[in-house]
Short mmCIF file of C-alpha atoms in Angstrom, two decimals:
data_model
loop_
_atom_site.label_atom_id
_atom_site.label_comp_id
_atom_site.label_asym_id
_atom_site.label_seq_id
_atom_site.Cartn_x
_atom_site.Cartn_y
_atom_site.Cartn_z
CA UNK A 1 20.46 3.81 -80.43
CA UNK A 2 23.03 4.67 -76.81
CA UNK A 3 24.35 1.34 -75.30
CA UNK A 4 26.16 1.14 -72.17
CA UNK A 5 29.70 0.07 -73.41
CA UNK A 6 33.10 1.02 -74.56
CA UNK A 7 33.23 -1.07 -78.06
CA UNK A 8 31.36 -4.17 -78.84
CA UNK A 9 34.63 -6.18 -79.47
CA UNK A 10 34.84 -6.40 -75.75
CA UNK A 11 31.29 -5.95 -74.60
CA UNK A 12 31.57 -9.69 -73.30
CA UNK A 13 34.97 -9.37 -71.61
CA UNK A 14 33.67 -6.03 -69.76
CA UNK A 15 30.74 -7.51 -68.77
CA UNK A 16 32.19 -10.60 -66.90
CA UNK A 17 35.14 -8.35 -65.25
CA UNK A 18 31.93 -6.47 -63.64
CA UNK A 19 30.37 -10.08 -62.44
CA UNK A 20 34.23 -10.97 -60.96
CA UNK A 21 34.05 -7.30 -58.99
CA UNK A 22 30.51 -7.59 -58.08
CA UNK A 23 30.60 -11.43 -56.94
CA UNK A 24 33.63 -12.42 -55.56
CA UNK A 25 32.24 -15.80 -54.72
CA UNK A 26 32.92 -16.82 -58.14
CA UNK A 27 36.31 -17.40 -60.33
CA UNK A 28 35.28 -15.76 -63.29
CA UNK A 29 38.14 -16.09 -66.04
CA UNK A 30 37.95 -13.28 -68.30
CA UNK A 31 40.28 -14.54 -71.08
CA UNK A 32 38.83 -17.98 -71.30
CA UNK A 33 35.16 -17.51 -70.44
CA UNK A 34 34.52 -19.48 -67.83
CA UNK A 35 32.69 -18.44 -64.44
CA UNK A 36 33.05 -20.86 -61.75
CA UNK A 37 31.67 -21.33 -58.14
CA UNK A 38 34.75 -20.67 -55.70
CA UNK A 39 34.25 -23.82 -53.75
CA UNK A 40 34.33 -25.96 -56.84
CA UNK A 41 34.84 -28.94 -57.29
CA UNK A 42 33.19 -30.07 -54.29
CA UNK A 43 33.97 -33.49 -53.18
CA UNK A 44 31.37 -35.96 -53.73
CA UNK A 45 29.44 -33.78 -55.72
CA UNK A 46 27.33 -34.30 -59.27
CA UNK A 47 28.72 -30.62 -60.95
CA UNK A 48 26.29 -28.84 -63.80
CA UNK A 49 27.84 -27.47 -66.16
CA UNK A 50 25.69 -25.06 -68.65
CA UNK A 51 25.98 -21.58 -71.14
CA UNK A 52 25.18 -20.54 -74.31
CA UNK A 53 25.42 -17.29 -76.04
CA UNK A 54 25.89 -13.95 -73.86
CA UNK A 55 22.40 -11.65 -73.77
CA UNK A 56 20.56 -13.64 -71.95
CA UNK A 57 21.96 -12.58 -68.64
CA UNK A 58 21.72 -13.35 -65.53
CA UNK A 59 21.32 -16.88 -67.96
CA UNK A 60 24.07 -18.30 -67.05
CA UNK A 61 26.52 -16.84 -65.26
CA UNK A 62 23.91 -15.91 -62.50
CA UNK A 63 22.78 -19.29 -61.74
CA UNK A 64 26.38 -20.38 -60.70
CA UNK A 65 26.38 -21.46 -56.81
CA UNK A 66 25.31 -23.47 -54.58
CA UNK A 67 21.97 -25.05 -55.32
CA UNK A 68 22.54 -24.52 -58.59
CA UNK A 69 25.69 -24.55 -61.67
CA UNK A 70 28.98 -25.39 -60.68
CA UNK A 71 29.86 -23.77 -63.89
CA UNK A 72 28.87 -21.34 -66.64
CA UNK A 73 30.47 -21.14 -70.12
CA UNK A 74 29.59 -17.65 -71.99
CA UNK A 75 29.98 -17.02 -75.87
CA UNK A 76 29.62 -13.96 -77.65
CA UNK A 77 26.37 -12.29 -78.21
CA UNK A 78 24.10 -14.87 -79.19
CA UNK A 79 26.70 -17.14 -80.43
CA UNK A 80 27.80 -20.85 -78.84
CA UNK A 81 30.71 -20.97 -76.26
CA UNK A 82 33.31 -23.19 -78.12
CA UNK A 83 34.48 -26.24 -77.08
CA UNK A 84 37.52 -25.84 -75.21
CA UNK A 85 35.16 -23.15 -72.69
CA UNK A 86 33.40 -26.02 -71.73
CA UNK A 87 36.27 -28.82 -71.17
CA UNK A 88 37.90 -26.36 -69.42
CA UNK A 89 35.01 -25.90 -67.30
CA UNK A 90 34.02 -29.52 -66.48
CA UNK A 91 37.74 -30.20 -65.72
CA UNK A 92 37.42 -26.97 -63.02
CA UNK A 93 34.32 -28.53 -61.33
CA UNK A 94 34.28 -32.30 -61.65
CA UNK A 95 35.36 -34.09 -58.32
CA UNK A 96 34.77 -37.23 -59.43
CA UNK A 97 31.09 -37.57 -59.45
CA UNK A 98 30.27 -36.68 -63.16
CA UNK A 99 29.26 -33.63 -64.96
CA UNK A 100 25.65 -33.27 -66.32
CA UNK A 101 26.19 -30.92 -69.23
CA UNK A 102 22.60 -28.49 -69.45
CA UNK A 103 22.36 -27.85 -73.38
CA UNK A 104 19.59 -25.53 -74.61
CA UNK A 105 18.52 -26.78 -77.98
CA UNK A 106 20.02 -24.29 -80.21
CA UNK A 107 22.60 -26.07 -82.96
CA UNK A 108 25.54 -24.53 -82.19
CA UNK A 109 25.11 -24.95 -78.22
CA UNK A 110 24.34 -28.76 -79.21
CA UNK A 111 27.27 -29.30 -81.90
CA UNK A 112 29.67 -27.75 -79.18
CA UNK A 113 28.35 -29.54 -76.06
CA UNK A 114 28.51 -32.77 -77.46
CA UNK A 115 32.28 -32.21 -79.07
CA UNK A 116 33.36 -31.12 -75.36
CA UNK A 117 31.43 -34.31 -73.98
CA UNK A 118 33.80 -36.58 -75.73
CA UNK A 119 36.86 -34.38 -75.14
CA UNK A 120 36.08 -34.75 -71.55
CA UNK A 121 35.64 -37.77 -71.46
CA UNK A 122 38.77 -38.62 -73.24
CA UNK A 123 40.21 -36.70 -69.96
CA UNK A 124 38.77 -39.21 -67.78
CA UNK A 125 35.69 -36.86 -66.83
CA UNK A 126 32.24 -38.66 -66.81
CA UNK A 127 29.89 -36.98 -68.88
CA UNK A 128 25.93 -36.69 -68.81
CA UNK A 129 23.87 -34.48 -71.40
CA UNK A 130 20.24 -33.13 -70.58
CA UNK A 131 18.69 -31.34 -73.40
CA UNK A 132 16.08 -28.44 -72.78
CA UNK A 133 13.32 -28.27 -75.56
CA UNK A 134 10.36 -26.17 -73.79
CA UNK A 135 9.08 -23.51 -76.71
CA UNK A 136 6.07 -24.35 -77.97
CA UNK A 137 5.72 -21.46 -80.33
CA UNK A 138 7.15 -22.95 -83.37
CA UNK A 139 8.63 -26.31 -83.91
CA UNK A 140 11.85 -25.26 -86.16
CA UNK A 141 13.63 -21.98 -86.06
CA UNK A 142 16.22 -20.03 -87.71
CA UNK A 143 18.58 -21.77 -85.13
CA UNK A 144 17.15 -25.11 -84.20
CA UNK A 145 16.09 -28.16 -85.30
CA UNK A 146 13.33 -29.09 -82.84
CA UNK A 147 11.67 -26.74 -80.18
CA UNK A 148 13.97 -23.87 -79.00
CA UNK A 149 15.41 -23.83 -75.02
CA UNK A 150 14.23 -21.18 -73.09
CA UNK A 151 12.51 -20.62 -69.59
CA UNK A 152 12.52 -24.04 -68.40
CA UNK A 153 16.11 -23.81 -68.37
CA UNK A 154 15.90 -22.05 -66.00
CA UNK A 155 13.90 -25.02 -64.14
CA UNK A 156 16.46 -27.51 -65.17
CA UNK A 157 19.39 -25.68 -63.56
CA UNK A 158 17.80 -25.12 -60.03
CA UNK A 159 15.73 -28.73 -59.51
CA UNK A 160 19.05 -30.66 -60.73
CA UNK A 161 21.82 -28.29 -58.85
CA UNK A 162 19.48 -28.94 -55.97
CA UNK A 163 19.72 -32.96 -56.02
CA UNK A 164 22.95 -32.86 -57.49
CA UNK A 165 23.65 -30.61 -53.55
CA UNK A 166 22.04 -33.28 -51.87
CA UNK A 167 24.28 -35.56 -53.08
CA UNK A 168 22.30 -37.73 -55.81
CA UNK A 169 24.40 -39.52 -58.22
CA UNK A 170 24.80 -38.75 -61.89
CA UNK A 171 22.01 -40.54 -63.34
CA UNK A 172 19.69 -39.47 -60.96
CA UNK A 173 20.19 -35.76 -61.24
CA UNK A 174 20.26 -36.22 -65.52
CA UNK A 175 17.10 -38.17 -64.82
CA UNK A 176 15.52 -35.43 -63.07
CA UNK A 177 16.62 -32.98 -65.40
CA UNK A 178 15.22 -34.22 -67.91
CA UNK A 179 11.71 -34.90 -65.81
CA UNK A 180 11.73 -30.94 -66.08
CA UNK A 181 12.43 -30.35 -69.30
CA UNK A 182 9.15 -32.68 -70.23
CA UNK A 183 7.11 -31.27 -67.58
CA UNK A 184 7.81 -27.93 -69.14
CA UNK A 185 6.62 -25.60 -71.78
CA UNK A 186 6.88 -22.02 -72.99
CA UNK A 187 5.82 -19.03 -75.04
CA UNK A 188 7.16 -15.24 -75.42
CA UNK A 189 6.30 -12.33 -77.07
CA UNK A 190 8.19 -9.75 -77.97
CA UNK A 191 6.98 -6.40 -78.05
CA UNK A 192 9.69 -4.35 -79.56
CA UNK A 193 13.21 -5.86 -81.57
CA UNK A 194 16.44 -6.24 -79.56
CA UNK A 195 19.26 -4.15 -80.40
CA UNK A 196 22.60 -6.12 -80.71
CA UNK A 197 25.98 -4.26 -79.70
CA UNK A 198 27.62 -5.50 -83.51
CA UNK A 199 24.72 -3.86 -85.36
CA UNK A 200 23.92 -0.63 -82.36
CA UNK A 201 20.48 -0.94 -83.72
CA UNK A 202 17.75 -2.92 -84.17
CA UNK A 203 18.36 -7.27 -84.88
CA UNK A 204 14.89 -7.66 -86.75
CA UNK A 205 12.01 -5.24 -88.30
CA UNK A 206 8.88 -4.79 -85.69
CA UNK A 207 7.12 -2.34 -86.80
CA UNK A 208 5.35 0.12 -84.44
CA UNK A 209 1.49 -1.21 -83.33
CA UNK A 210 2.22 -4.65 -83.91
CA UNK A 211 3.79 -7.17 -81.55
CA UNK A 212 5.37 -10.90 -82.21
CA UNK A 213 3.72 -14.17 -80.75
CA UNK A 214 5.77 -16.65 -80.07
CA UNK A 215 8.93 -14.84 -80.66
CA UNK A 216 12.76 -16.64 -79.48
CA UNK A 217 15.15 -15.73 -77.44
CA UNK A 218 17.65 -14.78 -80.24
CA UNK A 219 14.86 -12.51 -81.82
CA UNK A 220 13.50 -15.36 -84.45
CA UNK A 221 9.97 -15.42 -85.76
CA UNK A 222 7.10 -16.89 -83.73
CA UNK A 223 3.93 -18.20 -84.97
CA UNK A 224 2.30 -14.70 -85.93
CA UNK A 225 2.31 -10.46 -85.90
CA UNK A 226 -0.40 -9.14 -84.73
CA UNK A 227 -2.04 -5.22 -83.87
CA UNK A 228 -0.61 -4.47 -80.12
CA UNK A 229 -2.77 -6.93 -77.96
CA UNK A 230 -3.93 -6.05 -73.98
CA UNK A 231 -1.98 -7.56 -71.43
CA UNK A 232 -4.98 -9.65 -70.58
CA UNK A 233 -5.37 -10.78 -74.67
CA UNK A 234 -1.40 -11.37 -74.23
CA UNK A 235 -2.19 -13.72 -71.29
CA UNK A 236 -4.65 -15.77 -72.57
CA UNK A 237 -2.89 -16.24 -76.04
CA UNK A 238 0.78 -17.60 -74.07
CA UNK A 239 -1.06 -19.27 -71.53
CA UNK A 240 -3.37 -21.13 -73.20
CA UNK A 241 -0.17 -21.72 -76.14
CA UNK A 242 1.25 -23.86 -73.04
CA UNK A 243 -1.95 -25.47 -71.78
CA UNK A 244 -2.71 -27.10 -75.50
CA UNK A 245 0.88 -28.77 -75.19
CA UNK A 246 1.56 -29.44 -71.50
CA UNK A 247 -1.94 -30.35 -70.23
CA UNK A 248 -0.48 -30.29 -66.73
CA UNK A 249 -2.31 -32.80 -63.81
CA UNK A 250 -0.26 -31.13 -60.97
CA UNK A 251 -0.07 -27.46 -59.90
CA UNK A 252 2.60 -25.51 -61.60
CA UNK A 253 5.78 -23.57 -60.97
CA UNK A 254 5.13 -20.47 -62.80
CA UNK A 255 7.77 -18.31 -64.37
CA UNK A 256 6.93 -14.61 -65.44
CA UNK A 257 9.77 -13.62 -67.67
CA UNK A 258 10.79 -10.73 -68.72
CA UNK A 259 12.81 -10.05 -72.47
CA UNK A 260 15.10 -7.88 -70.62
CA UNK A 261 13.30 -4.01 -71.77
CA UNK A 262 9.51 -4.80 -69.77
CA UNK A 263 9.67 -2.71 -66.48
CA UNK A 264 8.27 -4.13 -63.23
CA UNK A 265 5.21 -2.36 -63.26
CA UNK A 266 4.11 -3.73 -66.62
CA UNK A 267 5.33 -7.41 -65.91
CA UNK A 268 3.45 -7.43 -62.29
CA UNK A 269 0.68 -6.49 -64.19
CA UNK A 270 0.88 -9.16 -67.26
CA UNK A 271 1.82 -11.36 -64.10
CA UNK A 272 -2.32 -10.94 -62.16
CA UNK A 273 -3.47 -11.76 -66.04
CA UNK A 274 -1.01 -15.17 -65.78
CA UNK A 275 -2.39 -16.21 -62.64
CA UNK A 276 -6.18 -14.86 -63.67
CA UNK A 277 -5.73 -17.35 -66.71
CA UNK A 278 -4.92 -20.07 -64.75
CA UNK A 279 -7.42 -19.82 -62.18
CA UNK A 280 -9.82 -19.71 -64.94
CA UNK A 281 -8.41 -22.97 -66.58
CA UNK A 282 -8.48 -24.70 -63.25
CA UNK A 283 -4.41 -24.86 -63.01
CA UNK A 284 -3.22 -24.69 -59.52
CA UNK A 285 0.00 -22.80 -59.25
CA UNK A 286 2.41 -24.04 -56.60
CA UNK A 287 4.61 -20.76 -57.16
CA UNK A 288 5.85 -18.20 -59.27
CA UNK A 289 8.58 -16.29 -59.89
CA UNK A 290 8.69 -13.07 -61.63
CA UNK A 291 11.34 -11.10 -63.01
CA UNK A 292 14.08 -10.89 -65.71
CA UNK A 293 15.73 -14.26 -65.71
CA UNK A 294 16.25 -15.41 -68.88
CA UNK A 295 16.42 -12.26 -71.45
CA UNK A 296 16.56 -11.01 -74.55
CA UNK A 297 18.89 -7.89 -74.53
CA UNK A 298 16.83 -5.02 -74.55
CA UNK A 299 13.82 -6.89 -76.31
CA UNK A 300 10.44 -5.49 -74.23
CA UNK A 301 8.10 -8.32 -73.99
CA UNK A 302 7.58 -11.58 -71.75
CA UNK A 303 7.44 -14.75 -71.43
CA UNK A 304 5.42 -17.39 -69.73
CA UNK A 305 7.07 -20.64 -68.36
CA UNK A 306 4.76 -23.58 -66.61
CA UNK A 307 6.15 -26.75 -65.18
CA UNK A 308 4.26 -29.51 -63.31
CA UNK A 309 5.49 -30.18 -59.95
CA UNK A 310 5.35 -32.88 -58.28
CA UNK A 311 6.07 -33.34 -54.23
CA UNK A 312 9.29 -34.07 -55.35
CA UNK A 313 10.31 -31.27 -57.74
CA UNK A 314 8.50 -28.98 -55.85
CA UNK A 315 11.15 -30.16 -52.92
CA UNK A 316 13.88 -29.34 -54.74
CA UNK A 317 12.70 -26.18 -56.10
CA UNK A 318 12.53 -24.73 -52.77
CA UNK A 319 15.68 -26.45 -51.32
CA UNK A 320 18.48 -23.66 -50.56
CA UNK A 321 19.91 -21.66 -53.57
CA UNK A 322 22.88 -19.14 -53.70
CA UNK A 323 23.55 -17.13 -56.67
CA UNK A 324 24.23 -14.10 -58.32
CA UNK A 325 20.77 -14.09 -59.71
CA UNK A 326 18.43 -16.49 -57.46
CA UNK A 327 18.56 -17.18 -53.43
CA UNK A 328 16.48 -18.27 -50.96
CA UNK A 329 16.91 -20.59 -47.56
CA UNK A 330 20.22 -19.86 -46.84
#
């Protein structure tokens, strides 16, 4: 498969060099693999740090900036960053008000962020953590004990980031982040396999004419494979899977997310079907975000994330944000 890269061994470093060139508002440490907002640490503000394997862009580096993350730690492709990166990031952004680690529920991320929290606290940094585990497709997977962390990560980083920007204390920011996790559920669908730079070809076998319902963002198996379905049928299946677990009693934030290889023409059509299903199920939609936000390299497919949002969560969602991949209100 053709890929726009030099060699697999430098693909992450090369991408970080490109990010630094495109976004001078960020401090990108290519050697140590840390992305930091240039004005950090911000006096009187709780700092948010997240990270994970590369290949899910714009997650997480694309969400560093006012209103979201203060720092992000990119690992190798589909590989957790190491504790040293996280400790370095926490030290760079801590203003003395504490640091919140936002952690997707994958075994490597969980273990490394736990170790980093202990090391950072040994250095005098107060750390709280929130675990994102929103994927309803499966209970356990190849890389996870419990539910996987997927699209709700964006909701957590945006809403908790807005609260931190307003000056909320660490315990309040962490409580809001956990409330977003509890209020959010996701479901993903793959139409094709993703190709990793190291392998140079498909990461898993998905025969022509079939799709994977409930796929993970690293290509982990989902609930079942079926012959190709229409956008209408996929939306019915995905939204019903989310609603069966979430049962929202309030309007929802809806993320209609591309997995990296789905054209916007298709994604907008799928988004229309998601809105149709929610309308038929009597679920009002407060806000919709549509595009490639939590990806899986070049996988063709989509995911749906819903977060039931009360007035406070909706206000924080609407609050100004200025990052490489998400910006409004400034």
